[in-house]
Amino acid sequence: MKRLSNIFAFAIFIFTAAFFSGCQSPRYKPTKEPQIMEGKMKCTISRFTHEKYAKPYLYAFYDTDGNFVSYIDFSNMVMSNVEQYMDRNVVIRGVLTGTQDGNVLKADMIKFSR
């Protein structure tokens, strides 16, 4: 019985390691220099989620393969309409930093991808 529980625990460990390694984009890593990234910007709040249960940032960035890269912080930019970039291919430039909430991209430029 103990052997069966050890095998089960090992299988759970392998599954979670494979799952979490696939969720984070391997293409972009936190650095102190600005990076140019291409992918999609999505909203982290769904229609059915109340704002007080929202994720730490309102927007998230996903690479071209659909892997989560980071949350997006637009506090360094003056923008009138962020929603025009939602669910569209964009190019974002900014500094990607790691925080306790996850990776955060402090964006200083965004444009549509060609």
Short mmCIF file of N, CA and C in Angstrom, two decimals:
data_model
loop_
_atom_site.label_atom_id
_atom_site.label_comp_id
_atom_site.label_asym_id
_atom_site.label_seq_id
_atom_site.Cartn_x
_atom_site.Cartn_y
_atom_site.Cartn_z
N MET A 1 0.82 -1.19 0.00
CA MET A 1 0.00 0.00 0.00
C MET A 1 0.86 1.26 0.00
N LYS A 2 1.96 1.22 0.80
CA LYS A 2 2.85 2.38 0.86
C LYS A 2 3.51 2.62 -0.50
N ARG A 3 3.84 1.52 -1.17
CA ARG A 3 4.47 1.64 -2.49
C ARG A 3 3.50 2.29 -3.49
N LEU A 4 2.23 1.92 -3.42
CA LEU A 4 1.23 2.50 -4.29
C LEU A 4 1.06 4.00 -4.04
N SER A 5 1.07 4.40 -2.78
CA SER A 5 0.95 5.83 -2.47
C SER A 5 2.19 6.59 -2.93
N ASN A 6 3.37 5.99 -2.86
CA ASN A 6 4.59 6.64 -3.34
C ASN A 6 4.53 6.83 -4.86
N ILE A 7 4.04 5.82 -5.56
CA ILE A 7 3.92 5.92 -7.01
C ILE A 7 2.90 7.00 -7.38
N PHE A 8 1.79 7.03 -6.65
CA PHE A 8 0.77 8.04 -6.90
C PHE A 8 1.32 9.45 -6.64
N ALA A 9 2.05 9.63 -5.54
CA ALA A 9 2.63 10.94 -5.22
C ALA A 9 3.64 11.37 -6.29
N PHE A 10 4.44 10.42 -6.76
CA PHE A 10 5.42 10.73 -7.80
C PHE A 10 4.72 11.12 -9.11
N ALA A 11 3.63 10.42 -9.44
CA ALA A 11 2.87 10.75 -10.66
C ALA A 11 2.27 12.14 -10.56
N ILE A 12 1.74 12.50 -9.40
CA ILE A 12 1.19 13.84 -9.20
C ILE A 12 2.30 14.89 -9.34
N PHE A 13 3.47 14.61 -8.80
CA PHE A 13 4.60 15.54 -8.90
C PHE A 13 4.99 15.77 -10.36
N ILE A 14 5.09 14.70 -11.13
CA ILE A 14 5.46 14.81 -12.55
C ILE A 14 4.40 15.60 -13.32
N PHE A 15 3.13 15.32 -13.05
CA PHE A 15 2.06 16.03 -13.73
C PHE A 15 2.10 17.53 -13.43
N THR A 16 2.24 17.92 -12.17
CA THR A 16 2.27 19.34 -11.82
C THR A 16 3.50 20.03 -12.38
N ALA A 17 4.64 19.34 -12.39
CA ALA A 17 5.85 19.94 -12.97
C ALA A 17 5.67 20.20 -14.46
N ALA A 18 5.08 19.24 -15.15
CA ALA A 18 4.85 19.42 -16.59
C ALA A 18 3.82 20.50 -16.84
N PHE A 19 2.78 20.56 -16.02
CA PHE A 19 1.73 21.56 -16.19
C PHE A 19 2.27 22.97 -15.97
N PHE A 20 3.00 23.19 -14.88
CA PHE A 20 3.47 24.53 -14.57
C PHE A 20 4.62 24.96 -15.47
N SER A 21 5.38 24.05 -15.99
CA SER A 21 6.43 24.46 -16.92
C SER A 21 5.83 24.87 -18.26
N GLY A 22 4.66 24.34 -18.61
CA GLY A 22 4.01 24.69 -19.86
C GLY A 22 3.21 25.96 -19.79
N CYS A 23 2.91 26.46 -18.61
CA CYS A 23 2.08 27.65 -18.47
C CYS A 23 2.86 28.94 -18.67
N GLN A 24 4.11 28.95 -18.31
CA GLN A 24 4.92 30.16 -18.40
C GLN A 24 5.68 30.15 -19.72
N SER A 25 5.72 31.27 -20.39
CA SER A 25 6.42 31.36 -21.66
C SER A 25 7.93 31.26 -21.45
N PRO A 26 8.60 30.35 -22.15
CA PRO A 26 10.05 30.24 -22.01
C PRO A 26 10.80 31.30 -22.83
N ARG A 27 10.08 32.01 -23.68
CA ARG A 27 10.70 32.96 -24.60
C ARG A 27 11.15 34.24 -23.92
N TYR A 28 10.40 34.73 -22.94
CA TYR A 28 10.69 36.02 -22.32
C TYR A 28 11.04 35.83 -20.85
N LYS A 29 12.14 36.40 -20.43
CA LYS A 29 12.61 36.31 -19.05
C LYS A 29 12.74 37.71 -18.46
N PRO A 30 12.53 37.87 -17.14
CA PRO A 30 12.70 39.19 -16.51
C PRO A 30 14.13 39.71 -16.66
N THR A 31 14.24 40.98 -17.07
CA THR A 31 15.53 41.66 -17.19
C THR A 31 15.37 43.10 -16.73
N LYS A 32 16.48 43.81 -16.65
CA LYS A 32 16.43 45.23 -16.28
C LYS A 32 16.37 46.14 -17.49
N GLU A 33 16.58 45.58 -18.68
CA GLU A 33 16.52 46.36 -19.92
C GLU A 33 15.16 46.17 -20.58
N PRO A 34 14.70 47.17 -21.34
CA PRO A 34 13.43 47.02 -22.06
C PRO A 34 13.52 45.92 -23.12
N GLN A 35 12.42 45.21 -23.29
CA GLN A 35 12.32 44.15 -24.29
C GLN A 35 11.16 44.48 -25.24
N ILE A 36 11.26 43.97 -26.44
CA ILE A 36 10.16 44.08 -27.39
C ILE A 36 9.53 42.70 -27.51
N MET A 37 8.22 42.62 -27.25
CA MET A 37 7.52 41.34 -27.24
C MET A 37 6.32 41.38 -28.17
N GLU A 38 6.05 40.25 -28.80
CA GLU A 38 4.91 40.15 -29.70
C GLU A 38 3.96 39.07 -29.18
N GLY A 39 2.67 39.39 -29.18
CA GLY A 39 1.67 38.44 -28.71
C GLY A 39 0.31 39.08 -28.63
N LYS A 40 -0.52 38.59 -27.69
CA LYS A 40 -1.87 39.11 -27.50
C LYS A 40 -2.05 39.67 -26.10
N MET A 41 -2.83 40.73 -26.01
CA MET A 41 -3.18 41.32 -24.73
C MET A 41 -4.61 40.91 -24.41
N LYS A 42 -4.83 40.42 -23.19
CA LYS A 42 -6.17 39.99 -22.78
C LYS A 42 -6.52 40.60 -21.43
N CYS A 43 -7.80 40.70 -21.17
CA CYS A 43 -8.29 41.21 -19.89
C CYS A 43 -8.31 40.08 -18.88
N THR A 44 -7.95 40.36 -17.63
CA THR A 44 -7.92 39.32 -16.60
C THR A 44 -9.26 39.18 -15.88
N ILE A 45 -10.18 40.11 -16.10
CA ILE A 45 -11.49 40.04 -15.45
C ILE A 45 -12.49 39.48 -16.46
N SER A 46 -13.23 38.47 -16.05
CA SER A 46 -14.29 37.97 -16.92
C SER A 46 -15.58 38.72 -16.62
N ARG A 47 -16.57 38.50 -17.44
CA ARG A 47 -17.85 39.17 -17.23
C ARG A 47 -18.51 38.76 -15.93
N PHE A 48 -18.19 37.58 -15.46
CA PHE A 48 -18.86 37.03 -14.29
C PHE A 48 -18.07 37.22 -13.00
N THR A 49 -16.92 37.87 -13.06
CA THR A 49 -16.08 38.08 -11.89
C THR A 49 -16.26 39.49 -11.36
N HIS A 50 -16.46 39.60 -10.07
CA HIS A 50 -16.54 40.91 -9.44
C HIS A 50 -15.14 41.50 -9.36
N GLU A 51 -15.01 42.82 -9.45
CA GLU A 51 -13.69 43.47 -9.46
C GLU A 51 -12.87 43.18 -8.21
N LYS A 52 -13.51 42.97 -7.07
CA LYS A 52 -12.73 42.73 -5.85
C LYS A 52 -12.05 41.36 -5.87
N TYR A 53 -12.50 40.46 -6.76
CA TYR A 53 -11.86 39.15 -6.91
C TYR A 53 -10.95 39.09 -8.12
N ALA A 54 -10.65 40.24 -8.69
CA ALA A 54 -9.83 40.30 -9.90
C ALA A 54 -8.38 39.99 -9.58
N LYS A 55 -7.64 39.67 -10.62
CA LYS A 55 -6.21 39.42 -10.49
C LYS A 55 -5.51 40.74 -10.15
N PRO A 56 -4.22 40.69 -9.80
CA PRO A 56 -3.55 41.93 -9.37
C PRO A 56 -3.49 43.04 -10.42
N TYR A 57 -3.54 42.68 -11.69
CA TYR A 57 -3.52 43.67 -12.77
C TYR A 57 -4.68 43.38 -13.71
N LEU A 58 -5.15 44.40 -14.38
CA LEU A 58 -6.33 44.28 -15.23
C LEU A 58 -6.03 43.59 -16.57
N TYR A 59 -4.79 43.70 -17.04
CA TYR A 59 -4.44 43.15 -18.35
C TYR A 59 -3.29 42.15 -18.24
N ALA A 60 -3.31 41.15 -19.12
CA ALA A 60 -2.26 40.13 -19.18
C ALA A 60 -1.76 40.04 -20.62
N PHE A 61 -0.51 39.60 -20.75
CA PHE A 61 0.11 39.46 -22.07
C PHE A 61 0.44 37.99 -22.30
N TYR A 62 0.09 37.48 -23.49
CA TYR A 62 0.37 36.10 -23.89
C TYR A 62 1.21 36.12 -25.15
N ASP A 63 2.20 35.22 -25.26
CA ASP A 63 3.05 35.19 -26.45
C ASP A 63 2.28 34.61 -27.63
N THR A 64 2.93 34.51 -28.78
CA THR A 64 2.26 34.07 -30.00
C THR A 64 1.81 32.61 -29.93
N ASP A 65 2.41 31.83 -29.02
CA ASP A 65 2.01 30.43 -28.83
C ASP A 65 0.85 30.28 -27.85
N GLY A 66 0.43 31.39 -27.23
CA GLY A 66 -0.67 31.34 -26.27
C GLY A 66 -0.25 31.12 -24.84
N ASN A 67 1.06 31.13 -24.56
CA ASN A 67 1.56 30.96 -23.19
C ASN A 67 1.54 32.29 -22.45
N PHE A 68 1.16 32.24 -21.17
CA PHE A 68 1.15 33.45 -20.35
C PHE A 68 2.57 33.97 -20.19
N VAL A 69 2.76 35.28 -20.39
CA VAL A 69 4.07 35.90 -20.21
C VAL A 69 4.07 36.73 -18.94
N SER A 70 3.11 37.68 -18.83
CA SER A 70 3.12 38.58 -17.68
C SER A 70 1.82 39.36 -17.60
N TYR A 71 1.66 40.02 -16.47
CA TYR A 71 0.63 41.04 -16.35
C TYR A 71 1.19 42.33 -16.95
N ILE A 72 0.33 43.25 -17.35
CA ILE A 72 0.79 44.50 -17.96
C ILE A 72 0.43 45.67 -17.06
N ASP A 73 1.43 46.52 -16.81
CA ASP A 73 1.25 47.74 -16.04
C ASP A 73 1.41 48.92 -17.00
N PHE A 74 0.32 49.66 -17.22
CA PHE A 74 0.33 50.80 -18.14
C PHE A 74 0.52 52.13 -17.40
N SER A 75 1.00 52.13 -16.17
CA SER A 75 1.10 53.36 -15.41
C SER A 75 2.14 54.33 -15.99
N ASN A 76 3.09 53.85 -16.79
CA ASN A 76 4.10 54.72 -17.40
C ASN A 76 3.62 55.35 -18.70
N MET A 77 2.42 54.95 -19.16
CA MET A 77 1.92 55.44 -20.44
C MET A 77 0.68 56.29 -20.25
N VAL A 78 0.47 57.22 -21.19
CA VAL A 78 -0.76 57.99 -21.23
C VAL A 78 -1.54 57.44 -22.42
N MET A 79 -2.66 56.76 -22.11
CA MET A 79 -3.46 56.13 -23.16
C MET A 79 -4.91 56.51 -23.00
N SER A 80 -5.58 56.68 -24.11
CA SER A 80 -6.99 57.02 -24.04
C SER A 80 -7.89 55.79 -24.15
N ASN A 81 -7.47 54.80 -24.94
CA ASN A 81 -8.33 53.65 -25.17
C ASN A 81 -7.49 52.37 -25.23
N VAL A 82 -7.34 51.71 -24.11
CA VAL A 82 -6.58 50.47 -24.05
C VAL A 82 -7.36 49.32 -24.68
N GLU A 83 -8.68 49.40 -24.62
CA GLU A 83 -9.52 48.30 -25.09
C GLU A 83 -9.38 48.02 -26.58
N GLN A 84 -8.88 48.97 -27.36
CA GLN A 84 -8.72 48.72 -28.80
C GLN A 84 -7.67 47.65 -29.08
N TYR A 85 -6.79 47.37 -28.11
CA TYR A 85 -5.73 46.37 -28.28
C TYR A 85 -6.13 45.00 -27.75
N MET A 86 -7.31 44.87 -27.15
CA MET A 86 -7.74 43.61 -26.54
C MET A 86 -7.91 42.51 -27.58
N ASP A 87 -7.37 41.33 -27.27
CA ASP A 87 -7.51 40.13 -28.10
C ASP A 87 -7.04 40.33 -29.54
N ARG A 88 -6.07 41.20 -29.72
CA ARG A 88 -5.48 41.44 -31.03
C ARG A 88 -3.98 41.24 -30.92
N ASN A 89 -3.33 40.94 -32.04
CA ASN A 89 -1.88 40.79 -32.04
C ASN A 89 -1.24 42.16 -31.90
N VAL A 90 -0.38 42.30 -30.88
CA VAL A 90 0.27 43.57 -30.60
C VAL A 90 1.77 43.36 -30.38
N VAL A 91 2.49 44.46 -30.46
CA VAL A 91 3.90 44.51 -30.10
C VAL A 91 4.01 45.48 -28.92
N ILE A 92 4.59 44.99 -27.83
CA ILE A 92 4.73 45.81 -26.62
C ILE A 92 6.20 45.90 -26.27
N ARG A 93 6.62 47.12 -25.87
CA ARG A 93 7.98 47.31 -25.39
C ARG A 93 7.90 47.75 -23.94
N GLY A 94 8.77 47.16 -23.12
CA GLY A 94 8.80 47.53 -21.71
C GLY A 94 9.76 46.66 -20.93
N VAL A 95 9.86 46.95 -19.64
CA VAL A 95 10.75 46.21 -18.74
C VAL A 95 9.93 45.13 -18.06
N LEU A 96 10.39 43.89 -18.19
CA LEU A 96 9.72 42.74 -17.58
C LEU A 96 10.41 42.44 -16.25
N THR A 97 9.64 42.54 -15.16
CA THR A 97 10.19 42.29 -13.83
C THR A 97 9.41 41.18 -13.15
N GLY A 98 10.06 40.46 -12.28
CA GLY A 98 9.41 39.41 -11.52
C GLY A 98 8.98 39.95 -10.16
N THR A 99 7.74 39.72 -9.78
CA THR A 99 7.21 40.14 -8.48
C THR A 99 6.56 38.93 -7.81
N GLN A 100 6.07 39.13 -6.60
CA GLN A 100 5.41 38.02 -5.91
C GLN A 100 4.07 37.68 -6.55
N ASP A 101 3.47 38.61 -7.29
CA ASP A 101 2.22 38.35 -8.00
C ASP A 101 2.46 37.64 -9.34
N GLY A 102 3.69 37.55 -9.77
CA GLY A 102 4.04 36.99 -11.07
C GLY A 102 4.84 38.02 -11.84
N ASN A 103 5.15 37.72 -13.10
CA ASN A 103 5.87 38.67 -13.93
C ASN A 103 4.99 39.85 -14.28
N VAL A 104 5.58 41.05 -14.25
CA VAL A 104 4.85 42.27 -14.59
C VAL A 104 5.65 43.03 -15.64
N LEU A 105 4.98 43.38 -16.73
CA LEU A 105 5.59 44.16 -17.80
C LEU A 105 5.20 45.62 -17.62
N LYS A 106 6.17 46.48 -17.35
CA LYS A 106 5.93 47.92 -17.25
C LYS A 106 6.07 48.49 -18.65
N ALA A 107 4.95 48.58 -19.33
CA ALA A 107 4.93 48.94 -20.75
C ALA A 107 5.19 50.43 -20.95
N ASP A 108 5.97 50.74 -22.01
CA ASP A 108 6.15 52.15 -22.37
C ASP A 108 5.79 52.39 -23.84
N MET A 109 5.42 51.31 -24.59
CA MET A 109 4.98 51.46 -25.96
C MET A 109 4.15 50.25 -26.35
N ILE A 110 3.06 50.49 -27.08
CA ILE A 110 2.25 49.40 -27.61
C ILE A 110 1.75 49.80 -28.99
N LYS A 111 1.74 48.83 -29.91
CA LYS A 111 1.20 49.07 -31.25
C LYS A 111 0.68 47.76 -31.81
N PHE A 112 -0.13 47.85 -32.85
CA PHE A 112 -0.65 46.65 -33.49
C PHE A 112 0.45 45.95 -34.26
N SER A 113 0.42 44.63 -34.25
CA SER A 113 1.38 43.83 -35.00
C SER A 113 0.94 43.74 -36.45
N ARG A 114 1.86 43.54 -37.34
CA ARG A 114 1.52 43.44 -38.77
C ARG A 114 1.23 42.05 -39.16
#
